[in-house]
Coordinates of C-alpha atoms and ligand atoms in Angstrom, one line a residue:
M78 CA -33.1 -21.6 13.4
G79 CA -29.8 -21.4 15.0
L80 CA -28.1 -19.1 12.4
Y81 CA -24.6 -18.2 13.6
L82 CA -22.1 -16.0 12.4
L83 CA -18.6 -16.9 12.1
D84 CA -15.7 -14.1 13.1
Y85 CA -12.3 -15.2 13.2
G86 CA -11.3 -12.4 15.1
A87 CA -9.2 -9.7 12.4
G88 CA -11.8 -9.0 9.8
N89 CA -14.2 -6.6 9.0
V90 CA -17.2 -8.5 9.7
Q91 CA -19.3 -5.9 10.8
S92 CA -20.9 -4.8 7.6
L93 CA -22.3 -8.6 7.0
A94 CA -24.3 -8.4 10.9
N95 CA -25.4 -4.9 10.0
S96 CA -26.9 -6.4 6.6
L97 CA -28.5 -9.2 8.8
T98 CA -29.7 -7.2 11.9
S99 CA -31.2 -4.9 8.8
L100 CA -33.4 -7.6 7.5
G101 CA -34.3 -8.9 10.6
H102 CA -32.2 -11.7 11.0
S103 CA -31.1 -12.8 14.6
F104 CA -27.9 -14.6 15.0
T105 CA -25.4 -15.8 17.1
W106 CA -21.9 -14.9 16.6
I107 CA -19.2 -18.4 17.2
S108 CA -17.1 -17.9 19.6
S109 CA -15.8 -21.3 20.9
P110 CA -15.5 -24.6 18.6
D111 CA -18.4 -26.1 20.6
D112 CA -20.8 -23.5 19.6
F113 CA -20.3 -25.2 15.7
Q114 CA -22.7 -28.0 17.7
H115 CA -25.7 -25.6 17.8
A116 CA -25.5 -24.0 14.5
T117 CA -28.2 -25.2 12.1
S118 CA -27.2 -22.2 9.5
L119 CA -23.9 -20.8 9.6
V120 CA -22.4 -17.7 7.6
F121 CA -18.6 -17.3 7.5
P122 CA -18.0 -13.3 6.1
G123 CA -14.0 -13.8 5.8
V124 CA -13.5 -10.3 5.1
G125 CA -9.4 -9.7 4.7
A126 CA -6.2 -11.7 4.2
F127 CA -6.5 -15.5 3.4
E128 CA -3.0 -16.0 5.9
T129 CA -4.3 -14.2 8.8
A130 CA -8.1 -15.6 8.2
V131 CA -6.7 -19.5 8.3
Q132 CA -4.0 -18.7 11.1
H133 CA -6.8 -16.8 13.2
L134 CA -8.9 -20.0 12.9
A135 CA -6.7 -22.7 13.4
S136 CA -5.0 -20.8 16.6
R137 CA -8.5 -20.5 18.3
G138 CA -9.7 -23.8 17.2
L139 CA -11.8 -23.0 14.9
L140 CA -10.8 -24.8 11.7
Q141 CA -11.1 -28.4 11.7
P142 CA -14.4 -28.3 13.5
L143 CA -15.5 -25.6 10.5
R144 CA -14.3 -28.5 8.1
E145 CA -16.5 -30.5 10.4
Y146 CA -19.8 -28.5 10.0
I147 CA -19.3 -28.4 6.3
L148 CA -18.8 -31.8 5.8
S149 CA -21.8 -32.4 7.7
G150 CA -24.3 -31.6 5.8
K151 CA -25.4 -28.0 7.5
P152 CA -26.4 -25.2 5.2
Y153 CA -23.0 -22.8 4.8
F154 CA -22.6 -19.4 3.1
G155 CA -19.5 -18.4 3.0
V156 CA -18.6 -14.6 1.6
C157 CA -15.4 -13.7 0.0
I158 CA -12.3 -15.4 2.3
G159 CA -15.0 -17.4 3.8
M160 CA -15.5 -18.9 0.2
Q161 CA -11.6 -19.0 -0.9
V162 CA -11.5 -21.0 2.4
L163 CA -12.9 -23.7 0.9
F164 CA -10.2 -24.1 -1.9
Q165 CA -6.8 -26.0 -1.7
S166 CA -4.7 -23.2 -0.9
S167 CA -3.9 -19.7 -1.9
S168 CA -0.7 -17.9 -3.6
E169 CA -1.6 -15.0 -0.9
S170 CA -0.7 -17.9 1.4
S171 CA 1.4 -20.2 2.8
S172 CA -1.2 -21.9 4.9
E173 CA -3.8 -24.7 3.3
G174 CA -7.5 -24.0 2.5
L175 CA -9.7 -26.5 3.9
G176 CA -9.3 -28.4 0.9
I177 CA -13.1 -29.1 -0.5
I178 CA -13.0 -27.4 -3.3
P179 CA -9.5 -29.2 -5.3
C180 CA -8.2 -25.9 -7.2
P181 CA -5.8 -23.2 -6.0
I182 CA -6.7 -19.5 -4.8
E183 CA -4.1 -17.1 -7.1
R184 CA -3.3 -14.1 -8.1
L185 CA -5.3 -11.8 -10.2
D186 CA -3.0 -10.7 -13.4
D187 CA -2.5 -7.1 -13.1
T188 CA -0.8 -6.7 -16.3
D189 CA -3.7 -5.6 -18.0
K190 CA -5.9 -3.9 -15.2
A191 CA -5.9 -2.7 -11.9
V192 CA -5.8 -5.3 -9.2
P193 CA -7.5 -5.5 -6.3
H194 CA -10.5 -5.9 -8.7
M195 CA -12.2 -3.2 -6.8
G196 CA -16.0 -2.3 -7.7
W197 CA -19.5 -3.6 -9.5
N198 CA -19.6 -6.2 -11.5
T199 CA -21.7 -9.3 -12.6
A200 CA -21.8 -12.3 -11.9
D201 CA -22.8 -14.6 -14.9
L202 CA -25.0 -17.7 -13.9
A203 CA -22.6 -21.1 -15.2
C204 CA -26.2 -22.9 -15.7
P205 CA -28.6 -20.1 -16.9
E206 CA -31.4 -22.2 -16.2
D207 CA -30.7 -22.2 -12.5
P208 CA -31.3 -18.8 -11.3
E209 CA -32.3 -19.4 -7.9
Q210 CA -30.4 -17.2 -6.0
V211 CA -27.9 -14.7 -8.0
A212 CA -29.8 -12.2 -10.0
D213 CA -27.9 -12.6 -13.6
S214 CA -27.6 -9.0 -14.9
A215 CA -27.1 -7.8 -11.2
Y216 CA -24.2 -5.5 -10.6
Y217 CA -22.4 -6.8 -7.3
Y218 CA -19.3 -5.7 -4.9
F219 CA -15.8 -6.8 -5.6
V220 CA -13.1 -6.2 -3.8
H221 CA -9.9 -8.7 -4.1
S222 CA -6.8 -9.4 -5.3
Y223 CA -6.9 -13.5 -5.5
C224 CA -9.0 -15.7 -7.0
A225 CA -10.2 -19.0 -8.5
K226 CA -9.5 -19.0 -11.9
Y227 CA -12.4 -20.3 -14.2
D228 CA -10.2 -23.7 -15.8
P229 CA -12.2 -26.6 -16.5
H230 CA -9.7 -28.2 -18.4
K231 CA -7.0 -28.1 -15.5
Y232 CA -9.4 -28.2 -12.2
P233 CA -12.8 -29.6 -14.2
D234 CA -13.8 -30.6 -10.7
A235 CA -13.6 -27.1 -9.5
A236 CA -16.0 -26.1 -12.6
Q237 CA -18.4 -27.8 -10.9
W238 CA -18.6 -25.7 -8.4
A239 CA -19.0 -22.8 -10.0
Y240 CA -22.5 -21.6 -9.6
T241 CA -21.5 -18.0 -11.7
T242 CA -18.3 -16.6 -13.2
T243 CA -17.0 -13.3 -13.2
Q244 CA -14.9 -11.7 -16.2
Y245 CA -12.4 -9.5 -15.4
G246 CA -9.6 -7.9 -18.2
Q247 CA -8.9 -11.0 -20.0
E248 CA -9.5 -13.8 -16.7
L249 CA -12.8 -15.3 -15.9
F250 CA -13.1 -16.6 -12.7
I251 CA -15.4 -18.1 -10.3
S252 CA -17.3 -15.5 -8.6
S253 CA -19.4 -17.9 -6.6
V254 CA -20.0 -21.6 -5.9
R255 CA -23.0 -23.7 -5.0
K256 CA -23.2 -27.7 -4.8
A257 CA -25.0 -30.0 -2.1
N258 CA -25.1 -27.4 1.4
V259 CA -22.8 -25.1 0.1
F260 CA -22.9 -21.6 -1.6
G261 CA -19.9 -19.3 -1.7
T262 CA -19.5 -15.8 -3.3
Q263 CA -16.5 -14.1 -4.1
F264 CA -17.9 -10.7 -4.0
H265 CA -19.8 -9.2 -0.9
P266 CA -23.9 -9.2 -1.0
E267 CA -23.3 -7.2 2.3
K268 CA -22.0 -4.6 0.6
S269 CA -24.0 -4.9 -3.0
G270 CA -27.0 -2.5 -2.0
A271 CA -30.3 -3.7 -2.7
A272 CA -29.5 -6.4 -4.8
G273 CA -27.0 -8.0 -2.8
L274 CA -29.6 -7.7 0.5
R275 CA -32.3 -9.6 -1.9
L276 CA -29.5 -12.3 -2.2
I277 CA -28.9 -12.9 1.6
D278 CA -32.2 -12.7 2.3
A279 CA -33.3 -15.2 -0.2
W280 CA -30.7 -17.8 1.0
L281 CA -31.7 -17.4 4.7
R282 CA -35.3 -17.2 4.2
K283 CA -35.5 -20.4 2.6
P284 CA -36.3 -23.2 5.1
E285 CA -33.1 -24.9 6.2
S286 CA -34.1 -28.4 4.6
A287 CA -33.4 -27.1 1.5
H288 CA -30.0 -26.2 2.0
T289 CA -29.4 -29.3 3.8
S290 CA -27.9 -32.2 2.3
S291 CA -26.5 -35.7 3.3
P292 CA -23.5 -35.7 4.8
G293 CA -20.3 -35.8 2.6
A294 CA -22.8 -34.9 -0.4
I295 CA -20.2 -31.9 -1.3
S296 CA -17.7 -34.6 -1.9
A297 CA -19.8 -36.5 -4.7
H298 CA -18.8 -36.1 -8.4
A299 CA -21.1 -34.8 -10.7
S300 CA -21.7 -37.1 -13.8
S301 CA -22.1 -34.3 -16.5
S302 CA -19.0 -32.5 -17.4
P303 CA -19.0 -28.6 -16.8
R304 CA -19.7 -26.2 -19.9
V305 CA -17.0 -24.4 -20.9
L306 CA -17.2 -20.9 -20.8
I307 CA -15.7 -18.5 -23.1
P308 CA -14.5 -15.2 -21.8
K309 CA -16.0 -12.4 -23.1
S310 CA -14.0 -9.7 -24.8
E311 CA -14.6 -7.6 -22.5
H312 CA -15.2 -7.1 -18.5
R313 CA -18.6 -5.7 -17.0
L314 CA -17.1 -3.5 -13.8
T315 CA -18.7 0.0 -13.8
K316 CA -17.1 3.0 -13.0
R317 CA -17.4 4.2 -9.4
I318 CA -18.7 7.5 -8.2
V319 CA -18.0 7.8 -4.3
A320 CA -20.0 10.6 -2.3
C321 CA -17.3 11.9 0.5
M322 CA -17.6 13.8 3.8
D323 CA -15.3 15.7 5.3
V324 CA -16.4 15.7 9.1
R325 CA -15.4 17.3 11.8
A326 CA -16.8 19.3 15.0
N327 CA -17.9 23.0 14.5
D328 CA -17.2 25.6 16.9
D329 CA -20.2 24.3 19.4
G330 CA -18.6 21.0 19.3
D331 CA -21.1 18.9 17.1
L332 CA -20.0 16.7 13.9
V333 CA -20.9 18.5 10.7
V334 CA -20.3 17.9 7.0
T335 CA -18.3 20.5 6.0
K336 CA -16.5 21.5 2.6
G337 CA -13.8 23.6 1.9
D338 CA -12.7 26.0 -0.7
Q339 CA -9.1 24.7 -1.2
Y340 CA -8.9 23.6 2.3
D341 CA -10.4 26.0 4.3
V342 CA -13.8 25.1 6.1
R343 CA -14.5 28.1 7.5
E344 CA -16.9 30.9 6.0
K345 CA -15.4 33.9 4.4
T346 CA -14.8 36.7 7.4
P347 CA -17.0 39.6 6.0
T348 CA -16.2 42.2 4.9
S349 CA -17.3 46.3 6.6
T350 CA -20.2 46.1 4.2
A351 CA -22.0 43.0 5.0
S352 CA -24.9 42.4 6.6
T353 CA -25.3 41.7 10.4
V354 CA -26.2 38.4 10.0
A355 CA -23.6 37.6 8.3
A356 CA -21.0 38.8 10.5
T357 CA -22.2 36.5 13.3
T358 CA -21.8 34.0 11.0
G359 CA -18.2 34.8 9.3
G360 CA -15.5 32.6 10.3
A361 CA -17.3 29.8 11.2
V362 CA -16.6 26.1 10.3
R363 CA -19.0 25.7 7.3
N364 CA -21.7 23.2 8.3
L365 CA -23.5 21.7 5.2
G366 CA -25.7 18.9 7.2
K367 CA -25.1 15.8 9.6
P368 CA -22.8 13.0 8.7
V369 CA -25.2 9.6 9.4
A370 CA -28.6 11.5 7.3
L371 CA -25.9 12.5 4.4
A372 CA -24.5 9.1 4.1
S373 CA -28.2 7.8 4.4
Q374 CA -29.0 10.2 1.8
Y375 CA -26.5 9.6 -0.8
Y376 CA -26.6 5.6 -0.4
L377 CA -30.6 5.9 -1.4
A378 CA -29.3 8.2 -4.6
G379 CA -27.1 5.6 -5.7
A380 CA -23.3 6.4 -4.6
D381 CA -21.4 3.4 -5.4
E382 CA -19.2 3.9 -2.0
L383 CA -19.3 6.6 0.6
C384 CA -16.6 8.4 2.4
L385 CA -16.0 9.8 5.5
L386 CA -13.0 11.9 6.4
N387 CA -12.3 13.0 9.9
I388 CA -10.3 15.9 9.1
T389 CA -9.0 17.3 12.6
S390 CA -8.1 14.2 13.6
F391 CA -4.8 15.1 13.7
R392 CA -4.9 16.7 16.5
H393 CA -6.3 14.2 18.8
S394 CA -6.4 10.4 18.8
P395 CA -9.5 8.8 16.8
L396 CA -9.9 6.3 19.9
R397 CA -10.8 9.2 21.8
D398 CA -12.7 10.9 19.4
Q399 CA -15.8 8.7 20.7
P400 CA -18.5 10.5 18.5
M401 CA -16.6 9.9 15.4
I402 CA -16.6 6.0 16.4
A403 CA -20.4 6.5 16.8
V404 CA -20.9 8.0 13.5
V405 CA -19.6 5.3 11.5
R406 CA -21.2 2.8 13.5
T407 CA -24.2 4.3 12.6
A408 CA -23.7 4.9 9.4
A409 CA -22.7 1.7 8.6
E410 CA -26.2 0.3 9.9
R411 CA -27.8 2.0 7.3
V412 CA -25.5 2.0 4.4
F413 CA -25.1 -1.5 2.4
V414 CA -22.4 0.3 -0.1
P415 CA -18.5 0.4 0.9
L416 CA -17.6 2.6 3.7
T417 CA -14.1 4.2 3.9
I418 CA -13.1 5.9 7.2
G419 CA -10.0 8.4 7.0
G420 CA -8.0 10.9 9.2
G421 CA -5.9 10.1 12.0
I422 CA -5.1 6.3 10.5
K423 CA -1.3 6.2 12.5
D424 CA 0.1 5.2 15.6
T425 CA -1.0 7.8 18.5
V426 CA -0.1 8.4 22.4
D427 CA -3.0 9.7 24.4
P428 CA -2.3 12.2 26.6
D429 CA -2.0 9.4 29.7
G430 CA 0.9 7.9 27.7
T431 CA -0.8 4.9 26.4
K432 CA 0.2 3.7 23.3
H433 CA -1.9 2.7 19.9
P434 CA -1.0 1.4 17.0
A435 CA -2.0 2.3 13.6
L436 CA -3.7 -1.3 13.5
E437 CA -5.4 -0.9 16.7
V438 CA -6.9 2.3 15.4
A439 CA -8.1 1.0 11.7
G440 CA -9.3 -2.0 14.0
A441 CA -11.5 0.2 15.9
Y442 CA -13.1 1.8 13.2
F443 CA -13.4 -1.9 11.3
R444 CA -15.7 -3.3 14.2
A445 CA -17.8 0.0 14.4
G446 CA -18.2 -0.8 10.4
A447 CA -16.1 0.8 7.8
D448 CA -14.9 -1.6 5.4
K449 CA -11.9 0.4 4.5
V450 CA -9.6 3.2 6.0
S451 CA -7.9 5.9 4.4
I452 CA -4.1 7.0 5.6
G453 CA -3.0 10.5 4.5
S454 CA -0.5 11.7 6.5
E455 CA 1.1 8.9 7.7
A456 CA 1.3 7.4 4.5
V457 CA 3.7 10.2 3.5
L458 CA 5.6 9.6 6.2
A459 CA 6.5 5.9 6.1
V460 CA 7.2 6.5 2.1
E461 CA 9.8 9.1 3.0
K462 CA 11.6 6.7 5.8
M463 CA 11.2 3.9 3.1
L464 CA 13.3 6.0 0.5
A465 CA 15.4 6.7 3.3
S466 CA 16.6 3.5 4.3
E467 CA 18.9 1.4 3.2
K468 CA 17.2 -1.1 1.4
N469 CA 14.9 1.2 0.3
E470 CA 11.8 -1.0 1.5
G471 CA 9.5 -0.9 3.9
D472 CA 10.3 -2.6 7.7
G473 CA 6.7 -4.3 8.4
T474 CA 5.8 -1.5 10.5
S475 CA 4.3 1.2 9.0
A476 CA 0.4 1.5 9.2
I477 CA 0.1 0.3 5.3
E478 CA 2.4 -2.5 6.0
T479 CA 0.4 -4.0 9.3
I480 CA -3.2 -3.4 8.0
A481 CA -2.9 -5.1 5.1
Y482 CA -1.0 -7.6 6.4
A483 CA -4.1 -8.1 8.7
Y484 CA -6.9 -7.1 6.5
G485 CA -5.8 -7.4 3.2
R486 CA -4.7 -4.7 1.1
Q487 CA -8.1 -3.8 -0.6
A488 CA -8.6 -2.5 3.0
V489 CA -6.1 -0.1 3.0
V490 CA -6.2 3.4 1.0
V491 CA -3.9 6.1 0.7
S492 CA -5.7 9.6 0.3
V493 CA -2.9 12.6 -1.3
D494 CA -3.1 16.0 -0.7
P495 CA -0.9 17.3 -3.1
R496 CA -0.2 20.5 -4.1
R497 CA 1.2 22.2 -7.6
V498 CA 4.5 24.2 -7.0
Y499 CA 5.0 26.1 -10.0
V500 CA 8.9 26.8 -11.5
D501 CA 9.9 28.2 -14.4
P502 CA 10.4 25.4 -17.0
E503 CA 13.4 26.7 -18.8
T504 CA 15.5 27.3 -15.8
Y505 CA 14.0 24.5 -13.0
D506 CA 17.2 21.8 -12.7
G507 CA 15.3 20.1 -9.3
P508 CA 15.0 16.4 -8.6
Y509 CA 11.3 16.2 -10.4
K510 CA 12.3 17.6 -13.8
G511 CA 11.3 14.1 -15.3
E512 CA 7.5 14.7 -13.8
L513 CA 7.2 18.4 -15.1
I514 CA 3.9 19.1 -16.3
R515 CA 3.7 22.2 -18.8
G516 CA 1.0 24.3 -18.9
R517 CA -1.1 24.9 -22.3
P518 CA -0.3 28.6 -23.5
D519 CA -4.5 28.9 -23.8
S520 CA -5.2 27.6 -20.5
K521 CA -8.4 28.4 -18.8
V522 CA -6.5 28.4 -15.7
I523 CA -4.5 31.8 -16.3
E524 CA -1.8 31.1 -13.7
E525 CA -1.1 28.1 -15.5
R526 CA 0.2 29.7 -18.7
G527 CA 3.6 29.7 -19.6
K528 CA 4.4 27.7 -16.7
A529 CA 5.6 24.3 -15.6
W530 CA 4.9 22.6 -12.0
W531 CA 5.0 19.7 -9.9
Y532 CA 2.9 17.9 -7.4
Q533 CA 4.3 17.6 -3.9
C534 CA 3.2 16.2 -1.0
T535 CA 1.7 17.6 1.8
V536 CA 0.8 16.4 5.4
S537 CA -1.8 17.3 8.1
G538 CA -4.8 18.8 5.7
G539 CA -2.2 20.5 3.4
R540 CA -1.1 22.9 6.8
E541 CA 2.6 21.2 6.0
S542 CA 4.5 20.7 2.9
R543 CA 6.8 17.5 2.4
P544 CA 10.1 16.9 0.2
L545 CA 8.1 14.2 -1.8
S546 CA 6.4 14.4 -5.3
V547 CA 2.9 12.3 -5.5
V548 CA 4.9 10.3 -7.9
Q549 CA 7.3 9.1 -5.1
L550 CA 4.6 8.2 -2.8
A551 CA 2.2 6.9 -5.4
K552 CA 4.8 4.1 -6.4
G553 CA 5.8 4.6 -2.8
V554 CA 2.3 3.4 -1.0
E555 CA 2.2 0.8 -3.8
R556 CA 5.1 -1.0 -2.8
L557 CA 4.6 -0.7 0.9
G558 CA 0.9 -2.6 0.3
A559 CA -1.8 0.0 -0.3
G560 CA -4.8 -1.6 -2.0
E561 CA -6.1 2.1 -3.8
L562 CA -5.2 5.8 -4.1
L563 CA -7.6 8.5 -3.5
V564 CA -6.0 11.3 -5.5
N565 CA -7.3 15.3 -3.9
S566 CA -5.7 18.3 -5.1
I567 CA -5.6 21.3 -2.8
D568 CA -5.6 23.7 -5.9
R569 CA -8.9 22.2 -7.5
D570 CA -10.6 21.4 -3.8
G571 CA -13.6 23.2 -4.0
T572 CA -13.3 25.0 -7.2
G573 CA -15.6 23.5 -9.3
L574 CA -13.4 23.9 -12.1
G575 CA -13.3 20.2 -13.2
F576 CA -10.5 17.2 -11.9
D577 CA -6.6 18.3 -12.3
L578 CA -6.9 15.8 -15.5
D579 CA -2.9 16.4 -15.7
L580 CA -2.3 15.3 -11.6
I581 CA -4.8 12.0 -12.0
R582 CA -3.1 10.8 -15.6
L583 CA 0.2 11.1 -13.7
V584 CA -0.9 9.3 -10.8
K585 CA -3.0 6.9 -13.1
S586 CA 0.4 6.2 -15.2
S587 CA 2.5 5.7 -11.9
V588 CA 0.4 2.5 -10.5
R589 CA -1.2 -0.7 -11.1
I590 CA -3.4 -0.5 -8.0
P591 CA -6.9 1.6 -8.7
V592 CA -7.1 5.4 -8.7
V593 CA -10.0 7.1 -7.5
A594 CA -10.0 11.0 -9.0
S595 CA -10.8 14.0 -6.1
S596 CA -11.7 17.4 -6.1
G597 CA -12.8 20.5 -8.3
A598 CA -15.8 18.6 -10.2
G599 CA -18.5 21.5 -10.6
T600 CA -20.7 19.5 -13.4
A601 CA -21.4 15.7 -14.3
E602 CA -19.5 16.2 -17.4
H603 CA -16.4 16.6 -15.4
F604 CA -16.8 12.7 -14.8
C605 CA -17.0 11.7 -17.8
Q606 CA -14.2 13.3 -18.6
V607 CA -12.0 12.4 -16.0
F608 CA -12.9 8.7 -16.8
K609 CA -12.5 9.0 -20.9
E610 CA -9.4 11.0 -20.3
T611 CA -7.3 9.4 -17.4
G612 CA -9.2 5.5 -17.2
V613 CA -9.3 5.9 -13.4
E614 CA -11.6 3.1 -11.8
A615 CA -13.6 5.9 -9.5
A616 CA -14.1 9.7 -9.4
L617 CA -15.6 11.1 -5.9
A618 CA -17.4 14.7 -5.4
A619 CA -18.2 16.4 -2.0
G620 CA -19.6 20.2 -2.5
I621 CA -21.9 19.8 -5.2
F622 CA -23.4 16.8 -3.9
H623 CA -23.7 18.5 -0.3
R624 CA -25.2 21.8 -1.9
G625 CA -27.3 19.9 -4.5
E626 CA -25.8 21.3 -7.4
V627 CA -25.3 17.8 -9.1
G628 CA -26.9 14.7 -8.2
I629 CA -25.6 11.2 -8.0
K630 CA -28.1 10.4 -10.3
D631 CA -27.5 13.1 -12.4
V632 CA -23.9 11.9 -12.9
K633 CA -24.9 8.0 -13.7
K634 CA -27.1 9.5 -16.5
C635 CA -24.4 11.6 -17.7
L636 CA -22.0 8.6 -17.7
N637 CA -24.9 6.0 -19.0
D638 CA -25.4 8.4 -22.0
N639 CA -21.9 8.6 -22.8
E640 CA -21.6 4.7 -23.3
I641 CA -19.6 4.8 -19.5
R642 CA -20.7 1.7 -18.0
V643 CA -22.1 2.9 -14.4
R644 CA -24.4 0.7 -11.8
L645 CA -27.9 2.3 -12.7
G646 CA -31.1 2.0 -10.2
Ligands
1PR975 O1 -3.6 12.9 7.2 O2 -4.4 10.9 7.6 O3 -5.0 12.5 9.1 O4 -6.2 12.0 7.1 C1 -7.0 13.7 7.1 C2 -8.0 13.2 6.0 O5 -8.6 14.6 5.7 C3 -6.9 13.2 4.8 O6 -7.5 12.1 3.6 C4 -7.3 14.9 4.0 O7 -7.0 14.6 2.3 C5 -8.8 15.3 4.9 N1 -8.3 16.5 5.0 C6 -7.4 17.2 6.2 N2 -8.1 18.8 5.9 C7 -9.2 18.8 4.9 C8 -9.5 19.9 4.6 O8 -10.6 20.4 3.9 N3 -9.5 21.2 5.1 N4 -10.2 17.3 3.2 C9 -9.4 17.9 4.4 C10 -9.6 16.9 2.2 C11 -10.5 16.8 0.1 C12 -11.5 15.9 -0.4 C13 -12.6 16.5 -0.8 C14 -12.6 16.4 -2.1 C15 -13.6 16.9 -3.1 N5 -10.7 17.0 1.6 O9 -12.2 15.1 0.9 O10 -13.6 16.2 -0.6 O11 -11.3 17.6 -3.0 O12 -14.4 18.2 -2.9 P1 -15.1 18.8 -4.2 O13 -15.8 18.0 -4.7 O14 -15.9 19.7 -3.6 O15 -14.2 20.0 -4.8 P2 -4.9 12.2 8.0

């Protein structure tokens, strides 16, 4: 069979290619308009932003051939933008869609929930008697800010296309479509673990004739009127558990997963009473395993997402750091949940003077298989620049803005490394008065008692403090276009004392985008605590997972026992 994959040239489509390869399906990339004629099945993993996708397709002369291919009745499977492009238009863009489904794509409402809708949710069959492809109770991975609202009164023709619907907050949207030769999912089966791989495999293993229809069959109107689904009172989006690997070269030049205590990743220098063995290892970079092996292990253990942070990237350009790119590539071939890559996502200049914009750096990671990039230091500097500008807005050139424009804001995470600055609550009269947290007199952390503090942003892995608070940063990066915030805490990192609930609550209440709590997890109960007390969408840990003290399954069991929705199995 002639299975082709459409890459419009600016989306992170490697993940879908990896899933096909792992399932044993070979494919050819569409590289010119003529290729559509050779394709007997077509998958369009349109990850990214609607505007960029449609513009790229049009500029490469692929938009009209794509439309003709779909109308010809040959099998088509679109993922995310690959599904959205079937619709009339998108409020994300001034470009028109293919107009095959007569309904617009609209922005999700963020007044009652975080947007993007990011994480694992269910896809409920619109016709339960037709469970051919989607498993009714399975969780699939969603990441999008725009959707086709399920509204049979307003858009009766579009409702006829609804194969599954998904509830998020008070909104019910079409999460997959199916009609004649066309199948499309808003969620990402290639990032949905075993359930997603099963769905892709089932579609591909069916004879092509079963997905083929007569030309124009998709335009036919169904005779029956669609069922009117009533939104559920509660959505089924799960809380996400993220395993994070801080990666750097050790003193022998090998890339290892390391873990700091408050960002110090070297073994403690031994005292004079230490053994000779300890003395020889003192000061070495702490080595907790190999990045690809650990990533595979956490995927199999049920992690909902993985994060690889190149923690010394500020020293050189990531594009010259080929071993790190190779790590990402190999990990992405084995891991079928979202993979975030961070470290050094910024404009860089090689020693020979060659400039690489942040967009190019991110593009290299996306092509290697990353699903999201995480921006640290550069985000702090971009917000400082924005706040100092006359108009108090971004100028379109920052890493956040350029990457979000090309790949969609859901592909841009900002990782913030705040540190507490303790002040005397009675005398402090500085600019962060409104953000002060007051320590409880009975706090377990002695330095908190009777004190107050604000959270200061740092760059270069905590080495330099900047004149910016975490609240300013959170609000600033949301305005610039970040899709998610990863909130570390230098004070809690590696301590096992639990997440800094004051910090996480403060950030969560400052933004509408999803927030990932990080730093300080020491027990499974700490995860329950952070979800219950702050409402964050995800929580991340490193040390306890690397040292095998608490497993991902233990965390999920604890959450499930406490009636916090998680993806089990
Ligand atoms: O500034 O864009 O180049 O990005 C650098 C990235 O590397 C940032 O995301 C920054 O947080 C990270 N980083 C830099 N130096 C260190 C270090 O440890 N010396 N690691 C570092 C940050 C924080 C988390 C950690 C959690 C959970 N590590 O990654 O995994 O704190 O730890 P725990 O569960 O063991 O407490 P740029």
